[in-house]
mmCIF file of C-alpha atoms and ligand atoms in Angstrom:
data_model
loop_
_atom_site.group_PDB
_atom_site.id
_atom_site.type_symbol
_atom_site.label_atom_id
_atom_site.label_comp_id
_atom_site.label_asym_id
_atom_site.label_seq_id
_atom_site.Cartn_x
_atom_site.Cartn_y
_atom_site.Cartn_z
ATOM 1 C CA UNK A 882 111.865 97.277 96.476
ATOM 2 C CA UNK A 883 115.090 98.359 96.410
ATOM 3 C CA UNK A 884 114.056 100.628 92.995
ATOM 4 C CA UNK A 885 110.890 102.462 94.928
ATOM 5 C CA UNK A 886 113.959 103.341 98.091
ATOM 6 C CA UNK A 887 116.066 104.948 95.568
ATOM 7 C CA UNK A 888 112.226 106.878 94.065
ATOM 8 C CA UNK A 889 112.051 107.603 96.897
ATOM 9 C CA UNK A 890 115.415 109.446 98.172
ATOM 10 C CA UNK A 891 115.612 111.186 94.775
ATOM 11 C CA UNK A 892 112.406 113.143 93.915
ATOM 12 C CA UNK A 893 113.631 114.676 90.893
ATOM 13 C CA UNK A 894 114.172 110.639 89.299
ATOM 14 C CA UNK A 895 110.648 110.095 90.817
ATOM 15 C CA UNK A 896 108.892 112.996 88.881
ATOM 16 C CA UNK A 897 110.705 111.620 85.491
ATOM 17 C CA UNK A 898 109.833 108.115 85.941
ATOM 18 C CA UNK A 899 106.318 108.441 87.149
ATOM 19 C CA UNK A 900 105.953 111.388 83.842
ATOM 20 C CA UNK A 901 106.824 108.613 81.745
ATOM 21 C CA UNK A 902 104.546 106.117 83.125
ATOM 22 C CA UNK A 903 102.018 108.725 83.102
ATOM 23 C CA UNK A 904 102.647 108.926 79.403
ATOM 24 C CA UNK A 905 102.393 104.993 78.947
ATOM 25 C CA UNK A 906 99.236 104.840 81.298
ATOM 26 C CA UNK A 907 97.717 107.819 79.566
ATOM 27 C CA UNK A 908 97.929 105.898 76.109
ATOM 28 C CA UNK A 909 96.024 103.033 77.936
ATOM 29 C CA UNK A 910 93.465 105.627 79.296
ATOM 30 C CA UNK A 911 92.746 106.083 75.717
ATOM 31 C CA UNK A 912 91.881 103.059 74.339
ATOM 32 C CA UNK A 913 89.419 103.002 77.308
ATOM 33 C CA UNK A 914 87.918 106.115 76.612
ATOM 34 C CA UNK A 915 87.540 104.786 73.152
ATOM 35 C CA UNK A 916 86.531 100.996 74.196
ATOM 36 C CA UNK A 917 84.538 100.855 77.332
ATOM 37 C CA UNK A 918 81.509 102.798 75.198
ATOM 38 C CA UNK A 919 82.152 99.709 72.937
ATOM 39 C CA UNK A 920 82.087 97.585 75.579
ATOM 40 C CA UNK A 921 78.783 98.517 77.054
ATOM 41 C CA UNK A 922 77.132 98.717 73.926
ATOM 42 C CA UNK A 923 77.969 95.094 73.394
ATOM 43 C CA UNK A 924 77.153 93.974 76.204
ATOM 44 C CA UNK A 925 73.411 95.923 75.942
ATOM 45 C CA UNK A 926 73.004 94.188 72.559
ATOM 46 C CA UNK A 927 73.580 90.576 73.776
ATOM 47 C CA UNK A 928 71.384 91.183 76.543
ATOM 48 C CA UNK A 929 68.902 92.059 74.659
ATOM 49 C CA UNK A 930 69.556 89.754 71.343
ATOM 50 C CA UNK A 931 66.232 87.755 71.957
ATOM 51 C CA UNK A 932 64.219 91.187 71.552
ATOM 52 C CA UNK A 933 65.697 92.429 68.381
ATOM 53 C CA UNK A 934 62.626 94.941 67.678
ATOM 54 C CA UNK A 935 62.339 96.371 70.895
ATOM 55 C CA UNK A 936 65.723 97.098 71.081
ATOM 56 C CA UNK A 937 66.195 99.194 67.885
ATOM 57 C CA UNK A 938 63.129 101.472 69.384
ATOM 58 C CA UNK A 939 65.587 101.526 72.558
ATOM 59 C CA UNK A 940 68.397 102.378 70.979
ATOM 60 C CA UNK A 941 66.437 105.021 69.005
ATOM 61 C CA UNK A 942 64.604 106.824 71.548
ATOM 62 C CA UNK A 943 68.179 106.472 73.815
ATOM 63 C CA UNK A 944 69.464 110.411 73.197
ATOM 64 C CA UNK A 945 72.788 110.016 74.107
ATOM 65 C CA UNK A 946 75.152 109.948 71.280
ATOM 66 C CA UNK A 947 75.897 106.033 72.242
ATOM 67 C CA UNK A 948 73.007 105.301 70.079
ATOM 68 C CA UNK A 949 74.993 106.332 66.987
ATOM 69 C CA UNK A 950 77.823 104.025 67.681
ATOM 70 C CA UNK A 951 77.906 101.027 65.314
ATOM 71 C CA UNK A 952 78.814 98.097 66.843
ATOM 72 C CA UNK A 953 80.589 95.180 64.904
ATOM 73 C CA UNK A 954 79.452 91.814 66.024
ATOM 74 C CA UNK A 955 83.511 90.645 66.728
ATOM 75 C CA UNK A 956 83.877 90.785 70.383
ATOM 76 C CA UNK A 957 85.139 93.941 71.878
ATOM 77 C CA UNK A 958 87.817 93.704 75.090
ATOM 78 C CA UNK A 959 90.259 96.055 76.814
ATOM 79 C CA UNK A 960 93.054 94.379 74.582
ATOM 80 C CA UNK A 961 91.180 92.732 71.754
ATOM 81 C CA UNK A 962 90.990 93.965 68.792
ATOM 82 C CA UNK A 963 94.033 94.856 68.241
ATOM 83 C CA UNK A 964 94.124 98.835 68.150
ATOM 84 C CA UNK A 965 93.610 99.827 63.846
ATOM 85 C CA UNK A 966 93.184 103.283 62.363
ATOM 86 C CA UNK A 967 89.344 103.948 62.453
ATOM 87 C CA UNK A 968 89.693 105.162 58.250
ATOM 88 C CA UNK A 969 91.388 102.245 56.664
ATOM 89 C CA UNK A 970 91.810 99.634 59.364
ATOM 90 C CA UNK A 971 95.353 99.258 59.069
ATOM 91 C CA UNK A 972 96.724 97.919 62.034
ATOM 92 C CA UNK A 973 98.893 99.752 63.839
ATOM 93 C CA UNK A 974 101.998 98.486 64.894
ATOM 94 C CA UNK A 975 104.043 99.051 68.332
ATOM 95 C CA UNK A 976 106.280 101.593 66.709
ATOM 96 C CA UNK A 977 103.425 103.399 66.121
ATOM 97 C CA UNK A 978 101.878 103.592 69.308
ATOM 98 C CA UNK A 979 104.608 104.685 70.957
ATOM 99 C CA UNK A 980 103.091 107.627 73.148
ATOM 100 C CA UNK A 981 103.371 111.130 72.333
ATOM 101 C CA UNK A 982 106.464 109.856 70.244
ATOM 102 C CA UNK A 983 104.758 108.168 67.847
ATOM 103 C CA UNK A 984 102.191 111.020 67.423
ATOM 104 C CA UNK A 985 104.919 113.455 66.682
ATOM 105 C CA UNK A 986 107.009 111.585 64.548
ATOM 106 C CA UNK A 987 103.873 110.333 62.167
ATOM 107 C CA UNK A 988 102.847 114.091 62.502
ATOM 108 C CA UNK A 989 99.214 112.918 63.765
ATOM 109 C CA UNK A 990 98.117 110.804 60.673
ATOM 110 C CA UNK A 991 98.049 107.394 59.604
ATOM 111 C CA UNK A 992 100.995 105.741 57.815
ATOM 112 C CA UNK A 993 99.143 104.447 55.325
ATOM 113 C CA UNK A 994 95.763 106.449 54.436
ATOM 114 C CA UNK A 995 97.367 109.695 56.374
ATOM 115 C CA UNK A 996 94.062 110.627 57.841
ATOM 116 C CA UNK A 997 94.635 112.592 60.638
ATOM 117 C CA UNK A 998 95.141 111.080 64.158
ATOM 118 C CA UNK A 999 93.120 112.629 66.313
ATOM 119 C CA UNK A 1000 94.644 115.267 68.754
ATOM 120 C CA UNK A 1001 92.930 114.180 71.717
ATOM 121 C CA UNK A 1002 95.131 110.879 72.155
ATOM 122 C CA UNK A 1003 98.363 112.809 72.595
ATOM 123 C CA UNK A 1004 96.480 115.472 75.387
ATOM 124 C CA UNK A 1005 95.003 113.198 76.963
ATOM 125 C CA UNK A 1006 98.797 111.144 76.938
ATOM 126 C CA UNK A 1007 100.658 114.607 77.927
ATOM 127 C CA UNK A 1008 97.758 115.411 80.487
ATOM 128 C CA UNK A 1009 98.060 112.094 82.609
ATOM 129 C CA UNK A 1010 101.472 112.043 82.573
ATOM 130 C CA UNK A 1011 101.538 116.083 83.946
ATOM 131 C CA UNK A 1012 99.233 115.091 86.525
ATOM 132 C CA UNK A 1013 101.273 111.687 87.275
ATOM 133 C CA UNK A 1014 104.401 114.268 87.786
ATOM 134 C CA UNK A 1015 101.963 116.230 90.523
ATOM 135 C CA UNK A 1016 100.155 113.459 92.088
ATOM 136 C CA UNK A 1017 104.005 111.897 92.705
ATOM 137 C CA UNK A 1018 105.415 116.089 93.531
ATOM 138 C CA UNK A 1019 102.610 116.478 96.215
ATOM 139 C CA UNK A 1020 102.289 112.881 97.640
ATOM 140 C CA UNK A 1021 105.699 111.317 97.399
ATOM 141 C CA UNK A 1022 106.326 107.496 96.285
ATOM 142 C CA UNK A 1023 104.185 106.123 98.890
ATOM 143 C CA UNK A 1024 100.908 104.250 99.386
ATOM 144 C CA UNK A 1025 98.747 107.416 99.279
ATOM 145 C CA UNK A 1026 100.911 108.321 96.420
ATOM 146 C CA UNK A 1027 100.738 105.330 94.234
ATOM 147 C CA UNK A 1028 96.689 105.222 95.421
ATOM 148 C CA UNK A 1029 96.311 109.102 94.538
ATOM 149 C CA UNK A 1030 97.571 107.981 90.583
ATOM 150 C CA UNK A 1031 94.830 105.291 90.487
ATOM 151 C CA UNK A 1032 92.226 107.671 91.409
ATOM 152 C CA UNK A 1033 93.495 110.366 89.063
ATOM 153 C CA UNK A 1034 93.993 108.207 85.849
ATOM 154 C CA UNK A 1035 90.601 107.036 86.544
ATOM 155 C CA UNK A 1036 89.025 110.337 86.513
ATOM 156 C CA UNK A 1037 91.158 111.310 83.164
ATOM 157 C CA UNK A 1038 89.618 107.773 81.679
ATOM 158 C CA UNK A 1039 85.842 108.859 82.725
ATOM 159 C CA UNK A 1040 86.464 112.421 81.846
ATOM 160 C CA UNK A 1041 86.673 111.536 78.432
ATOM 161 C CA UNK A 1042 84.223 109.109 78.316
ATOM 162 C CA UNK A 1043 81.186 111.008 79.880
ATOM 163 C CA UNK A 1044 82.330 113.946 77.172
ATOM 164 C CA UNK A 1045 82.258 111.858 74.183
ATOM 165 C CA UNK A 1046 78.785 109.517 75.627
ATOM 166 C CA UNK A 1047 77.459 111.995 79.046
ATOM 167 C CA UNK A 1048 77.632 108.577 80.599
ATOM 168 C CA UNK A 1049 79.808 107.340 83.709
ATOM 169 C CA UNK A 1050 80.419 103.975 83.418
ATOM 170 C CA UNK A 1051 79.602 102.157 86.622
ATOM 171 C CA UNK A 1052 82.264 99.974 85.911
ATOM 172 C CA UNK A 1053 84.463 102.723 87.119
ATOM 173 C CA UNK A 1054 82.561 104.795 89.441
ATOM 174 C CA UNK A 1055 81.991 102.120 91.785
ATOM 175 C CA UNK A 1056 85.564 100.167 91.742
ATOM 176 C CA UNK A 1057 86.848 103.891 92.304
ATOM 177 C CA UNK A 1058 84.397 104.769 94.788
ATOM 178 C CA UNK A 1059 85.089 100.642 96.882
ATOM 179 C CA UNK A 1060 88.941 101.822 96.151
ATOM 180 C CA UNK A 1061 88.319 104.888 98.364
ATOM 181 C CA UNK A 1062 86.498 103.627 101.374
ATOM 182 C CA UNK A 1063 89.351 100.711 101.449
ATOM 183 C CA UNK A 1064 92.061 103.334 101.400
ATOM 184 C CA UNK A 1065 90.906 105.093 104.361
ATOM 185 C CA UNK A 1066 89.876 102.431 106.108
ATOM 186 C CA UNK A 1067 94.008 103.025 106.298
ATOM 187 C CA UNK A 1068 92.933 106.470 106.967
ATOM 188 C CA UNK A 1069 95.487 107.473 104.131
ATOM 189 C CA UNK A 1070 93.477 110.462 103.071
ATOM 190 C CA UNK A 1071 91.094 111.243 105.649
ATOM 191 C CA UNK A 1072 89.362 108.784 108.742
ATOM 192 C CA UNK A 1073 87.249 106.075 107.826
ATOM 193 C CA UNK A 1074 84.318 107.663 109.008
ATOM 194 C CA UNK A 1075 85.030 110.768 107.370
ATOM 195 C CA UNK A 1076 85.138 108.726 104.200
ATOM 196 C CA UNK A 1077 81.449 106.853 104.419
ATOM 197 C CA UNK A 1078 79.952 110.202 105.348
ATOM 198 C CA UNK A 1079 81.794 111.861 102.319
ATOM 199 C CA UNK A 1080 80.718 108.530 100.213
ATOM 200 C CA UNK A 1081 76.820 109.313 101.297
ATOM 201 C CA UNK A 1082 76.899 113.219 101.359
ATOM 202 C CA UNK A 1083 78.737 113.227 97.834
ATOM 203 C CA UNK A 1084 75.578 111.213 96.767
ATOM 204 C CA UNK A 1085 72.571 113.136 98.781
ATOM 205 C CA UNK A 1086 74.012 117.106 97.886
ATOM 206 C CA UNK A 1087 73.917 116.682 94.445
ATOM 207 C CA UNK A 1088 70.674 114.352 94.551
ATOM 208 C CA UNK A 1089 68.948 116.918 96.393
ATOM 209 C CA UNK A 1090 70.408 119.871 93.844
ATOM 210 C CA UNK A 1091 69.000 117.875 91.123
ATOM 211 C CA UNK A 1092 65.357 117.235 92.738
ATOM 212 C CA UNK A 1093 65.039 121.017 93.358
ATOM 213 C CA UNK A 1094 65.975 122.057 89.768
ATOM 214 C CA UNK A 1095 63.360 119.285 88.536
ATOM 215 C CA UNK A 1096 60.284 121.160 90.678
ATOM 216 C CA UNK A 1097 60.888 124.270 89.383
ATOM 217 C CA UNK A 1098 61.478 123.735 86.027
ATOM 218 C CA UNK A 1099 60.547 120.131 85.356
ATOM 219 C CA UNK A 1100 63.685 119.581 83.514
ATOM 220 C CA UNK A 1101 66.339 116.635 83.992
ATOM 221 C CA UNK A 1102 69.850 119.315 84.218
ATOM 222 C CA UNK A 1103 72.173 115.978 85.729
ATOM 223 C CA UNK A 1104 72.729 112.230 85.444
ATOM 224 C CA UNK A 1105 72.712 109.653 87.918
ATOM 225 C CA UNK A 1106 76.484 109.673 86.887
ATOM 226 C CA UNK A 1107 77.256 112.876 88.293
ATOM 227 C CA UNK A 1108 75.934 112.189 91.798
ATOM 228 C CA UNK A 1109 77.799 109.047 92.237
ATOM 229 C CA UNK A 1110 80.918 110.323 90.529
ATOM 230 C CA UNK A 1111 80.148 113.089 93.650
ATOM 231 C CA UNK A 1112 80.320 110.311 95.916
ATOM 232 C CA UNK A 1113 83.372 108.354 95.055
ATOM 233 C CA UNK A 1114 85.137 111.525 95.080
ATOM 234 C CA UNK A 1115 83.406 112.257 99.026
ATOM 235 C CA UNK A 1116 84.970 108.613 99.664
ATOM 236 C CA UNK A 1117 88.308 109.557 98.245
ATOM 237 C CA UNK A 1118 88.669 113.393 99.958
ATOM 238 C CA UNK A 1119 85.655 113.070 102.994
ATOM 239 C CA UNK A 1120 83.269 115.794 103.108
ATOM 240 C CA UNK A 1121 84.680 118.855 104.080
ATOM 241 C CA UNK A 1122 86.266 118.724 99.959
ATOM 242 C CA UNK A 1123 82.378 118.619 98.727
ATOM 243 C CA UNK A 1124 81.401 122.162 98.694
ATOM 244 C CA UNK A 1125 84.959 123.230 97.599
ATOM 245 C CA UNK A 1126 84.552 120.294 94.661
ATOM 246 C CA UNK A 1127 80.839 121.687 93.297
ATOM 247 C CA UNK A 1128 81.699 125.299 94.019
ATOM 248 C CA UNK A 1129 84.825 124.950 91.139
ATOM 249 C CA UNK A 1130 82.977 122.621 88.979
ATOM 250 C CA UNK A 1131 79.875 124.611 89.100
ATOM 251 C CA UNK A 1132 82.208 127.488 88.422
ATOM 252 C CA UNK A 1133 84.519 125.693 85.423
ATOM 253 C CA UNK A 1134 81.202 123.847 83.451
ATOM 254 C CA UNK A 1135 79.159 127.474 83.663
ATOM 255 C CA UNK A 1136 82.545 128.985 81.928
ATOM 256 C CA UNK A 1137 82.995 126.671 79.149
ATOM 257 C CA UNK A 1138 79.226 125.991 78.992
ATOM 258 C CA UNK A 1139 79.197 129.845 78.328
ATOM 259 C CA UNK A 1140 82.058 129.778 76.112
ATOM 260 C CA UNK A 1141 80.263 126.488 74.340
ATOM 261 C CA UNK A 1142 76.736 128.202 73.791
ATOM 262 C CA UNK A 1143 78.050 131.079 72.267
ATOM 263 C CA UNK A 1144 80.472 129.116 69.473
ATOM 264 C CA UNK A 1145 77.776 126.320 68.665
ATOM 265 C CA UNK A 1146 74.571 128.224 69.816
ATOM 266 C CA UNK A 1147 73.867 125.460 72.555
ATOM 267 C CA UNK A 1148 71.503 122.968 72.812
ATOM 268 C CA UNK A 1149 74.284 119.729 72.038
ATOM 269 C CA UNK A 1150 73.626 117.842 75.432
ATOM 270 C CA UNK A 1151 76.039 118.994 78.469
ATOM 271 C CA UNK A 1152 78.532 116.530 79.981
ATOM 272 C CA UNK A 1153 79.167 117.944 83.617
ATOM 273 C CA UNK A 1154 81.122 114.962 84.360
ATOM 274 C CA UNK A 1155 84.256 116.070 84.068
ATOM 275 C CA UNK A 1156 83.932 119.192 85.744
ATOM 276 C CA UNK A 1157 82.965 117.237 88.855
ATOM 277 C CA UNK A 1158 86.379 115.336 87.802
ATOM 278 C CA UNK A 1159 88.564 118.087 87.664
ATOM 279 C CA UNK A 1160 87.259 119.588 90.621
ATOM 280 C CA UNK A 1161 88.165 116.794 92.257
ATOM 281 C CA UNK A 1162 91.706 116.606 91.026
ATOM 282 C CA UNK A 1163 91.800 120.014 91.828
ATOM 283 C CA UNK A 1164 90.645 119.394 95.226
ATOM 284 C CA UNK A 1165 93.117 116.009 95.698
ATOM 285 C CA UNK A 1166 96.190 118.120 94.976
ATOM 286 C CA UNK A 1167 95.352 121.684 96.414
ATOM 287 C CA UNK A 1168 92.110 121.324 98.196
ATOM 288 C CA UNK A 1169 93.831 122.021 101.655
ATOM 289 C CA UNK A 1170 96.196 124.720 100.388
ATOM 290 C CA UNK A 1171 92.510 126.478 99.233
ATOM 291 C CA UNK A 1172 91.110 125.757 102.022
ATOM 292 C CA UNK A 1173 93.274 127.033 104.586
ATOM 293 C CA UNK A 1174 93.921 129.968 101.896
ATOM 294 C CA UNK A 1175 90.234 130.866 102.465
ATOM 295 C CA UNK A 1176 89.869 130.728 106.094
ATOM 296 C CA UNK A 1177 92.992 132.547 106.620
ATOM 297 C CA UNK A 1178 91.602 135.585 104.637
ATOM 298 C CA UNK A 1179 89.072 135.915 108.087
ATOM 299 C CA UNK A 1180 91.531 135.371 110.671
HETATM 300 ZN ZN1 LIG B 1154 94.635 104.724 58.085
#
């Protein structure tokens, strides 16, 4: 207690410590990116263990690049196996997996087959632990503070899973969205009211977005995933953040989707997942700076 007084009198100790947790979280965040794909696969197969045949035409007629994913019949948890390089299976020890640090110093490849180590585990490390550093910045070390991180490193977790899969695990999206409705019960983001109607709104504006684009042109443009992602963020922010959230989301996935179609020639299946997510970091941190910003250009 006596540590989080002296976080809290001395912001610029605050920023460092919560960047460095940020770092340690973020290396977390990737192993589940990487297992929670794993997890559900697994889980899928034992389910459905008694119906061998029909569930190789399921998994081939599933689209999503989950169906490609091998699965090894050694149970899969959060902290079991322990973490090997994906080439030679050599297990890496703590020394190496040391965030960021390790990266650097083993110049992003294994220590004994040297393939490369992917550059997405130290962004996604350096990325949480940026956004830990704002989160703490904008917040302060307090309950909405500490409660803001949890909602962020979730997002950063099911950013990168619904780009590698285009799937949003409920096994996040509805913790996260329960998370939100019990921390403004406290009202520590917006009323509790504000929060259920931002919970069903979330759900219902993208629902209806998606049943419109369907009549015209009988074509399925957004998962399930996206509205309820939509919705845990309407618990989280209420719903005056919504059209601020799909106005920038809509705005960053059209850019990239752009930028995407013209380098690959398009038709690789479109994640807008986490868009919606960092939209709605976006909108945690600076949603009422933009929104006053806006209104004030009309007064
Ligand atoms: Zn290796």
């Amino acid at each position: 207690m006596q540590f989080i007084q002296l976080l809290q009198e001395n912001m610029t100790l605050a920023l460092v410590v919560f960047g460095l947790l940020g770092l340690c979280v973020g290396s977390f965040l990737n192993v589940l990116i990487h297992r929670i794909p794993l997890m559900m696969v697994a889980a899928w197969r034992q389910e459905c263990s008694q119906f061998m045949a029909e569930q190789a035409d399921m998994l081939r007629e599933h689209t999503t690049p989950l169906a490609n994913i091998v699965v090894t019949d050694t149970p899969i948890t959060l902290s079991k196996p322990a973490s090997r390089c994906p080439h030679c299976a050599h297990k890496i020890k703590w020394y190496e997996n040391i965030p960021l640090i390790s990266w650097l110093i083993l110049r992003g490849r294994c220590s004994d087959c040297k393939a490369a180590i992917g550059l997405r585990y130290p962004i996604v490390e350096l990325v949480t632990a940026l956004l830990s550093v704002l989160v703490i910045y904008q917040f302060g070390v307090n309950a909405a503070g500490l409660s803001a991180l949890i909602l962020v490193w979730t997002l950063v977790a099911l950013t990168g899973i619904d780009f590698d899969t285009q799937l949003l695990p409920d096994r996040l999206t509805f913790p996260l969205a329960g998370l939100g409705l019990a921390v403004n019960s406290q009202s520590w983001f917006v009323s509790p009211t504000q929060s259920i109607w931002g919970l069903l709104l979330g759900f219902l504006s993208l629902w209806v977005v998606v049943k419109v684009f369907y009549l015209i042109t009988k074509k399925h443009g957004m998962g399930q995933g996206d509205f309820k992602l939509l919705a845990v963020l309407g618990a989280w922010l209420g719903p005056t953040m919504l059209p601020l959230i799909i106005l920038l989301s809509s705005l960053l996935g059209s850019i990239v989707g752009l930028i995407l179609m013209k380098k690959q020639g398009g038709s690789r299946p479109f994640a807008f997942g986490p868009y919606i997510a960092i939209a709605g970091i976006i909108a945690l941190l600076y949603g009422s700076d933009i929104v006053n910003w806006y209104l004030g250009m009309y007064t």
